[in-house]
Coordinates of C-alpha atoms and ligand atoms in Angstrom, one line a residue:
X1 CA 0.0 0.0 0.0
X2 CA 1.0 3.4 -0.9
X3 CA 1.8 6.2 1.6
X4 CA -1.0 8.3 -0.1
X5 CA -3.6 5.4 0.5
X6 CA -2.3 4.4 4.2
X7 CA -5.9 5.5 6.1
X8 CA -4.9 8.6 8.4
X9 CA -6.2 8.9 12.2
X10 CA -8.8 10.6 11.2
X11 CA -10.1 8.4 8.9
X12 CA -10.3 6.2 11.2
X13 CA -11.7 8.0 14.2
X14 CA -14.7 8.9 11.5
X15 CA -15.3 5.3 10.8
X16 CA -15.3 4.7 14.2
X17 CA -17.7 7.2 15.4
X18 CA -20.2 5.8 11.9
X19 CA -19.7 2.9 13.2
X20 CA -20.8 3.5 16.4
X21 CA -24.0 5.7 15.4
X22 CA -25.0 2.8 13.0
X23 CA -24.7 0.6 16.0
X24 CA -22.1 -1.6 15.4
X25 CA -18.8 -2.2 17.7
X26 CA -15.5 -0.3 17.9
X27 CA -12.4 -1.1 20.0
X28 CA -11.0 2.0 21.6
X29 CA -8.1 2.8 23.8
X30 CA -9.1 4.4 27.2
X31 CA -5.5 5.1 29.7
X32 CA -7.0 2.6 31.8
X33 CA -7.3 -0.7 29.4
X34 CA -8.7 -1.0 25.6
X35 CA -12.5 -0.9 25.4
X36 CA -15.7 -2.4 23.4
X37 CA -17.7 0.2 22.9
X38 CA -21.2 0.5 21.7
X39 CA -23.8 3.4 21.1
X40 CA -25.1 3.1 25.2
X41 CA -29.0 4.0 24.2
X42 CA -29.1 1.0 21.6
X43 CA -30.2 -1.9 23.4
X44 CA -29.7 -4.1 20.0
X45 CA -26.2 -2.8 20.1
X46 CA -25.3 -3.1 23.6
X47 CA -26.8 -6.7 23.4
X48 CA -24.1 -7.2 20.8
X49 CA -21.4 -6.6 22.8
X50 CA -22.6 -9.3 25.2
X51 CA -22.7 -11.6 22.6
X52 CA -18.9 -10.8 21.6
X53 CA -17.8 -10.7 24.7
X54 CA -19.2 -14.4 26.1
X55 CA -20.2 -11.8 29.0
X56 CA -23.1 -12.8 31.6
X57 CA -26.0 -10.8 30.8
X58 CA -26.2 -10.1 34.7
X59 CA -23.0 -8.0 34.5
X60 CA -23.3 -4.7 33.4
X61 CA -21.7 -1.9 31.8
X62 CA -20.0 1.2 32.5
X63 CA -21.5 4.2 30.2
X64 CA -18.2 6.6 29.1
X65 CA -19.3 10.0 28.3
X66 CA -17.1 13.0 27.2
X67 CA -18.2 15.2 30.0
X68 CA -19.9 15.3 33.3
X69 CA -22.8 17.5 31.3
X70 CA -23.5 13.9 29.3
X71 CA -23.6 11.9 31.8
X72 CA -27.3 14.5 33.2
X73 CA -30.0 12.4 31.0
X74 CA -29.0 9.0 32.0
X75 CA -28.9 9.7 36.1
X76 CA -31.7 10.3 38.2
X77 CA -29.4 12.8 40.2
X78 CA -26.2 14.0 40.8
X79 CA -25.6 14.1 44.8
X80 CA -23.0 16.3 45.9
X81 CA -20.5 13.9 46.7
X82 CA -20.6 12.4 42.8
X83 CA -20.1 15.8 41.7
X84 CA -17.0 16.3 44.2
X85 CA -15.8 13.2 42.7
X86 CA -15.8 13.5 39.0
X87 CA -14.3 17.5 39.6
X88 CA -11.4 15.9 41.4
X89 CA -10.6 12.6 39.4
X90 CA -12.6 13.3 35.6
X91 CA -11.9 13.0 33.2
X92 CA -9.9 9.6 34.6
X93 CA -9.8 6.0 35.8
X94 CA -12.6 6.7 38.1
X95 CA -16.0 5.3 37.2
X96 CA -19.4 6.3 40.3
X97 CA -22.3 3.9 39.9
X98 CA -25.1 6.3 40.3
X99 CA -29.0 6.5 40.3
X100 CA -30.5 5.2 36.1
X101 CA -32.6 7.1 34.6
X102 CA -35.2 5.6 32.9
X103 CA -33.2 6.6 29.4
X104 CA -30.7 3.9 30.1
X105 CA -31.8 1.2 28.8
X106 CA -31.9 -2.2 31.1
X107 CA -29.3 -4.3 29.1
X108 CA -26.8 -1.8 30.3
X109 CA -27.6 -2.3 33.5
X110 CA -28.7 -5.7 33.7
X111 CA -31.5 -4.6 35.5
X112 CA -30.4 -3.0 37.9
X113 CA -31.5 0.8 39.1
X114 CA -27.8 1.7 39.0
X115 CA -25.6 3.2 36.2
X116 CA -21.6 3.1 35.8
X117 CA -20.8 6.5 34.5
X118 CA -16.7 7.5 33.3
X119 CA -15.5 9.9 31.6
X120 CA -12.0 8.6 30.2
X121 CA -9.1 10.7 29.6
X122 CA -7.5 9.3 26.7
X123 CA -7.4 11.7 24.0
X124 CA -8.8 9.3 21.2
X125 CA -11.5 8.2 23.4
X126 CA -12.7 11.6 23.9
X127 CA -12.9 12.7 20.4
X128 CA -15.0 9.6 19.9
X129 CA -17.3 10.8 22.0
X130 CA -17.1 13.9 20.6
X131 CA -17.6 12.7 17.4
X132 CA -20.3 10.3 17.6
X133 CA -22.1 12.5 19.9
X134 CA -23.5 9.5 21.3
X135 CA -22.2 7.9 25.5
X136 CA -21.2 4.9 24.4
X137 CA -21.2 1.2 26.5
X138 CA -17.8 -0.1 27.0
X139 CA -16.5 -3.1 29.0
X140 CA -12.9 -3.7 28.5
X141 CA -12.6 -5.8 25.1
X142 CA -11.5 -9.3 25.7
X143 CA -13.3 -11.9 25.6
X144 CA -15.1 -13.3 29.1
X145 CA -12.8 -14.4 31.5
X146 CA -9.7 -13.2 29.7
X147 CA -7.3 -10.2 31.1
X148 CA -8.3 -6.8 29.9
X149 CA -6.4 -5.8 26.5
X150 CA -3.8 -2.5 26.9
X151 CA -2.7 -2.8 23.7
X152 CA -4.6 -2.6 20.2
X153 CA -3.2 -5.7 19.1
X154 CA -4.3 -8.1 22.6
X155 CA -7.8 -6.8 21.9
X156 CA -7.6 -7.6 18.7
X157 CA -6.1 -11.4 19.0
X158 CA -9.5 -11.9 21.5
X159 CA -12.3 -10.5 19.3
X160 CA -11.0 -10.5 15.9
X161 CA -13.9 -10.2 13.5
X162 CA -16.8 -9.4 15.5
X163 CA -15.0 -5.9 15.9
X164 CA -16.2 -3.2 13.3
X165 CA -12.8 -0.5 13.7
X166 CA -10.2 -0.5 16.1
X167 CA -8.9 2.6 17.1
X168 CA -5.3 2.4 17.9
X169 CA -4.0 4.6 20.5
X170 CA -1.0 3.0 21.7
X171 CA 0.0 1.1 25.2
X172 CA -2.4 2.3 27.9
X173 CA -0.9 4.6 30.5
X174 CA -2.6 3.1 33.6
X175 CA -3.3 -0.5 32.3
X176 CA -5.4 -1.6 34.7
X177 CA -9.4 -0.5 35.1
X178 CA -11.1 2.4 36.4
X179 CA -11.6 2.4 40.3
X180 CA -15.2 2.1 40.6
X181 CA -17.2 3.4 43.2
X182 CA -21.0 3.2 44.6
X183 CA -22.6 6.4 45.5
X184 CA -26.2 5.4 45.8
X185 CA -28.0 5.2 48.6
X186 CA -26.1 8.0 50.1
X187 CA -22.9 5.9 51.2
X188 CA -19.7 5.8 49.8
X189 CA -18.4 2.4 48.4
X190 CA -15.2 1.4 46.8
X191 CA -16.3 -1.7 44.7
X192 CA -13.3 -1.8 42.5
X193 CA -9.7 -0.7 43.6
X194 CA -8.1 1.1 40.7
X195 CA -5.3 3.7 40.2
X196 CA -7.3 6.5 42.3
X197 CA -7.0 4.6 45.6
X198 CA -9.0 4.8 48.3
X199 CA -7.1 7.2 50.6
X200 CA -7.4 9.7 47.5
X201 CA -11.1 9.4 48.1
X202 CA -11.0 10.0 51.8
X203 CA -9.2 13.2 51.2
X204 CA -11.4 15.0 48.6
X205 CA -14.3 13.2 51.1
X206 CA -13.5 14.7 54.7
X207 CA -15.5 13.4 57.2
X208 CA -17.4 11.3 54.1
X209 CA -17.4 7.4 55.2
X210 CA -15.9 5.6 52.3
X211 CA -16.6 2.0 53.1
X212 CA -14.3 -1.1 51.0
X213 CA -16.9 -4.0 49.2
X214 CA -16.0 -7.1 51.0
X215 CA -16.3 -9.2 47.4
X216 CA -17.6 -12.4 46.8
X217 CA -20.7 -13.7 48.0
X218 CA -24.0 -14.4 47.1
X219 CA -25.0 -11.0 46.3
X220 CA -21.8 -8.9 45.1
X221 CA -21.8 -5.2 45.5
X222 CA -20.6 -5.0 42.1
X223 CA -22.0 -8.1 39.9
X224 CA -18.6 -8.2 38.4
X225 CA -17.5 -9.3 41.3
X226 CA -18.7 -13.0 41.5
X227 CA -17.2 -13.6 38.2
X228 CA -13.7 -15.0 37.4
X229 CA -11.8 -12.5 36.2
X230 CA -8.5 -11.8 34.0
X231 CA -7.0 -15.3 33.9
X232 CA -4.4 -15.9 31.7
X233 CA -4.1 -19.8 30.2
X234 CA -0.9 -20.0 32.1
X235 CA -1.4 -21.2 35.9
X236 CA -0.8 -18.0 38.4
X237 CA 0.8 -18.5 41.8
X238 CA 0.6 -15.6 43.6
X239 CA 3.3 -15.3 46.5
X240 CA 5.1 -12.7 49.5
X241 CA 8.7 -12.4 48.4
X242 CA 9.6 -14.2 51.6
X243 CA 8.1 -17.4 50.3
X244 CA 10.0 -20.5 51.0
X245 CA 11.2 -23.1 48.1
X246 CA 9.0 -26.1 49.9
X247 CA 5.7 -23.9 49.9
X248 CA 6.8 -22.8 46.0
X249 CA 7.0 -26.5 45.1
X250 CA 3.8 -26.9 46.7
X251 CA 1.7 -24.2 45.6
X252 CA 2.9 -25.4 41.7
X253 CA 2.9 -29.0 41.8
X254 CA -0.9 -28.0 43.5
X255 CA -1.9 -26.2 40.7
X256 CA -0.8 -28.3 37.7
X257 CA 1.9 -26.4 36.7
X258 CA 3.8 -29.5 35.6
X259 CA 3.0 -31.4 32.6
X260 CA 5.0 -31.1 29.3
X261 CA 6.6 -34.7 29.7
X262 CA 10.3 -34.5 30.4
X263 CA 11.1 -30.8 29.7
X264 CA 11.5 -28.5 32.2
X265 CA 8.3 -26.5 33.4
X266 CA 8.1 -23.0 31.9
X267 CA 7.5 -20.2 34.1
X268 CA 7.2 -16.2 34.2
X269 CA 8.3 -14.5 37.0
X270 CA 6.8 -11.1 38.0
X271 CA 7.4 -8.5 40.8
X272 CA 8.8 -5.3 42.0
X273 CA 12.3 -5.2 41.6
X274 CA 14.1 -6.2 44.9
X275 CA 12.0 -8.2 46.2
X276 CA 11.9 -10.4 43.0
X277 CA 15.4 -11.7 43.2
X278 CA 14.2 -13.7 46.4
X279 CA 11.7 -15.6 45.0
X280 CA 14.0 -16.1 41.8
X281 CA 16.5 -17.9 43.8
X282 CA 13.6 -19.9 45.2
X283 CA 12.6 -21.0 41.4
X284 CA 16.4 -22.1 40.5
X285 CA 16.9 -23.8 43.4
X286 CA 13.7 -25.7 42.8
X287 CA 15.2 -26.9 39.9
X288 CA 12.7 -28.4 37.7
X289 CA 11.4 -24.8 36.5
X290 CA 13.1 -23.1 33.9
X291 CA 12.2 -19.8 34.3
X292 CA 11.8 -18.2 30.6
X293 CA 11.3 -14.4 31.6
X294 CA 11.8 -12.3 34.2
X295 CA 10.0 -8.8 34.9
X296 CA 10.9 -6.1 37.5
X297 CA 9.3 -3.3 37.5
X298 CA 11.1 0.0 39.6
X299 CA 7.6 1.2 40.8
X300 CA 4.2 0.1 41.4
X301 CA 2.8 2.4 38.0
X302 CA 5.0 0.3 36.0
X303 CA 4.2 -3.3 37.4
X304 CA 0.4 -1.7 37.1
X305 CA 1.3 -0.8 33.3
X306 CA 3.0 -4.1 32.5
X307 CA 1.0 -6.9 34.2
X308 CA -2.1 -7.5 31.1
X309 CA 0.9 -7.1 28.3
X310 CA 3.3 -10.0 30.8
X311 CA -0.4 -12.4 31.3
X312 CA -0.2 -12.3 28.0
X313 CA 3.2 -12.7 26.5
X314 CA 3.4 -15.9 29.0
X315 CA 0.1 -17.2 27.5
X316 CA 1.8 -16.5 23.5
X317 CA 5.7 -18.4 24.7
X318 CA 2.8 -21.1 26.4
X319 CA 4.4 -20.6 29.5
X320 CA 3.2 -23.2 32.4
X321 CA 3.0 -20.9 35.0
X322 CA 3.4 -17.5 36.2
X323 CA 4.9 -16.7 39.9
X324 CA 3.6 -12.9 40.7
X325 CA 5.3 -11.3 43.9
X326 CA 2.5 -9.5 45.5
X327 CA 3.3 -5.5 46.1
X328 CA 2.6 -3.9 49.5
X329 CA -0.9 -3.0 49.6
X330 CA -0.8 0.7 49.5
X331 CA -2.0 2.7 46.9
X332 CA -2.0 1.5 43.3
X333 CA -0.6 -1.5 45.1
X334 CA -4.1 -2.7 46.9
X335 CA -5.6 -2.5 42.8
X336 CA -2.5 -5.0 41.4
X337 CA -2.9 -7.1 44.3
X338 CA -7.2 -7.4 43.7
X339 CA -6.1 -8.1 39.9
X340 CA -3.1 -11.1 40.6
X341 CA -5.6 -12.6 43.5
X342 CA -8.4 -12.7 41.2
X343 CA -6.4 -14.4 38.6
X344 CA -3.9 -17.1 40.6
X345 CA -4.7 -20.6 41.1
X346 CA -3.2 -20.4 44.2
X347 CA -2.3 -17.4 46.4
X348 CA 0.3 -17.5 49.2
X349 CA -0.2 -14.4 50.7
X350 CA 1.1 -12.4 54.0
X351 CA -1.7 -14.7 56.5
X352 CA 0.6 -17.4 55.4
X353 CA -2.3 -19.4 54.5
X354 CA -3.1 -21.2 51.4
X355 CA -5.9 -19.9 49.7
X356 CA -7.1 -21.7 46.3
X357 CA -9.0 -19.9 43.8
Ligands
TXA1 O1 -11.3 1.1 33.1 C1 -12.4 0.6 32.9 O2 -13.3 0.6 33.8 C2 -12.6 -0.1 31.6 C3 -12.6 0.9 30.5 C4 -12.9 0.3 29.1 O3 -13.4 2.0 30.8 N1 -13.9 -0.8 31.6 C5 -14.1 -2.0 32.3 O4 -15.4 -2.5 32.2 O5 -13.3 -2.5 33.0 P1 -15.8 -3.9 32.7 O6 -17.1 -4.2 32.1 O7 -14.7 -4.9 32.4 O8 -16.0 -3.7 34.3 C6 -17.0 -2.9 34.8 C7 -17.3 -3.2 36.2 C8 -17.8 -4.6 36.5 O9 -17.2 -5.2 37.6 C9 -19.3 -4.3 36.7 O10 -19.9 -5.3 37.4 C10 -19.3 -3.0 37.4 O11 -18.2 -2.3 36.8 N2 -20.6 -2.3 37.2 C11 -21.1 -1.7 36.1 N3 -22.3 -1.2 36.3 C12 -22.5 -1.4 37.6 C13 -23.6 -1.1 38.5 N4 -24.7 -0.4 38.0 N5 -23.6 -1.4 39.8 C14 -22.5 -2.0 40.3 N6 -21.4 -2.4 39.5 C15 -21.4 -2.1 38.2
MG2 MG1 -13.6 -6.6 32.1

């Protein structure tokens, strides 16, 4: 293909916004992770993007907008606290369940009286908002199960051809998804930990109680919640950096790591530099791992950045397993430690019990 014919951004971001007001699906980056978006007040489309993703119709979907101003129609109200909220963190990785309107159609919500509502700050996101002039229904496009895509080119290997246009915007900045909060019935509730932590909340919040969602359950804060989450093919073992080689053997042999006849087992290992060369030393002395790649992160942005793109570049070398050293939970910490637990087989963690998954 010529120079001349190569399509420019902006062809893109045009097909991208038809696509989206003729209700079909577009892949677009958000600095969080890549999302599937939709046309958010066309049930026909939104149902499509449950059919794409393999996604429970009981989960629902957070609504992006372009600005707080958007997000008016689809909420029943704004209470104060929301609006302190979105002036501090919007547009960003924040995303406030809030009271539906009746505009909102119930596929997006699964039927619930509750609507996600973000306003993302990637650039490209934002002028397809702009230019569709439409808020648009976006999980994060993978399929069911899988980790979230930060990259173009992961969302694409999950949902190929059921995509319309993907909009390329490059590696994500934050890489993992928006902190979502509950602010309902007039309390405060962190249901997903995300890059704006909780003790960010608190301090825009003074004398606000911002409770934590407990998780799990038969009836989940969040309906996300009760369903398995960002699993890579590879086997995760999620571990302190203090972990002994007996309890690494165990925790891998436990979750059928092994099992490529006589070769060695392949393994990733993952964690904040420092503390990773620990648990290495544990791997080599265990012997019968080779371990194929290391990565060490210098902060806890970084390890945030990298852990989808490393889930997936184990699952591409079909790695057997993947040993994450869980960070401190502080910060953007607490959100990569939710995102490892929810994806290991097996987590060792600081209790020093064994908890499987
Ligand atoms: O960063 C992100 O949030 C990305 C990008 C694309 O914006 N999106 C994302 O969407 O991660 P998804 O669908 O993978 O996760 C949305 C989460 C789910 O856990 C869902 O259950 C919860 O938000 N959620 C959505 N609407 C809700 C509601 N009305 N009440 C409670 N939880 C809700
Ligand atoms: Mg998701």
């Amino acid at each position: 293909m010529k120079d001349s014919q190569k399509q420019r951004p902006s062809d893109d971001l045009d097909a991208a916004a038809a696509a989206i007001r003729e209700g079909r699906l577009v892949v677009f980056p958000t600095e969080t992770v890549y999302g599937l978006g939709a046309d958010a007040l066309n049930a026909e489309a939104v149902a499509s993007i449950f059919a794409a993703k393999g996604r429970p119709a009981d989960n629902p979907l957070i609504v992006h907008v372009a600005g707080v101003e958007q997000a008016t129609p689809l909420v029943r109200e704004l209470p104060d606290v929301a609006r302190k909220l979105f002036e501090e963190f919007s547009p960003g990785p924040l995303t406030l369940v809030l009271p539906a309107s009746e505009r909102v159609p119930r596929v997006v919500t699964a039927g619930l009286a509750t609507v996600a509502i973000r306003v993302p700050a990637h650039d490209l996101a934002r002028e397809l908002l702009l230019a569709c002039r439409r808020p648009i229904a976006a999980p994060s496009a993978n399929r069911s199960g899988e980790p979230s895509p930060t990259t173009v080119e992961m969302a694409r290997r999950s949902l190929g051809e059921r995509v319309s246009v993907y909009l390329d915007g490059g590696p994500c900045r934050v890489g993992l998804e928006s902190t979502v909060i509950s602010v309902d019935t007039g309390g405060v509730v962190m249901l997903r930990p995300g890059a704006i932590a909780v003790d960010d909340v608190r301090r825009v919040l003074p004398g606000v109680a911002v409770e934590i969602a407990s998780g799990g359950g038969d009836r989940p804060a969040s309906p996300g919640m009760k369903h398995r989450h960002y699993q890579p093919r590879a086997r995760v073992v999620a571990v302190t950096e203090d972990v002994s080689v007996e309890n690494l053997r165990a925790a891998l042999a436990a979750c059928g790591a092994h099992g490529r006849g006589d070769e060695r087992t392949k393994c990733m290992l993952m964690g904040m530099e420092g503390p990773v060369t620990g648990v290495a030393g544990a791997l080599t002395r265990l012997g019968e791992f080779a371990v194929a790649s290391v990565h060490a992160p210098g902060s806890l942005e970084r390890y945030a950045r990298g852990l989808y793109a490393w889930f997936h570049e184990a699952d591409e070398a079909r790695m057997d397993a993947i040993v994450a050293v869980l960070p401190p939970a502080d910060g953007m910490g607490t959100a990569i430690r939710d995102r490892l637990v929810r994806s290991s087989s097996i987590v060792l963690d600081e209790s020093g019990r064994e908890r499987l998954s």
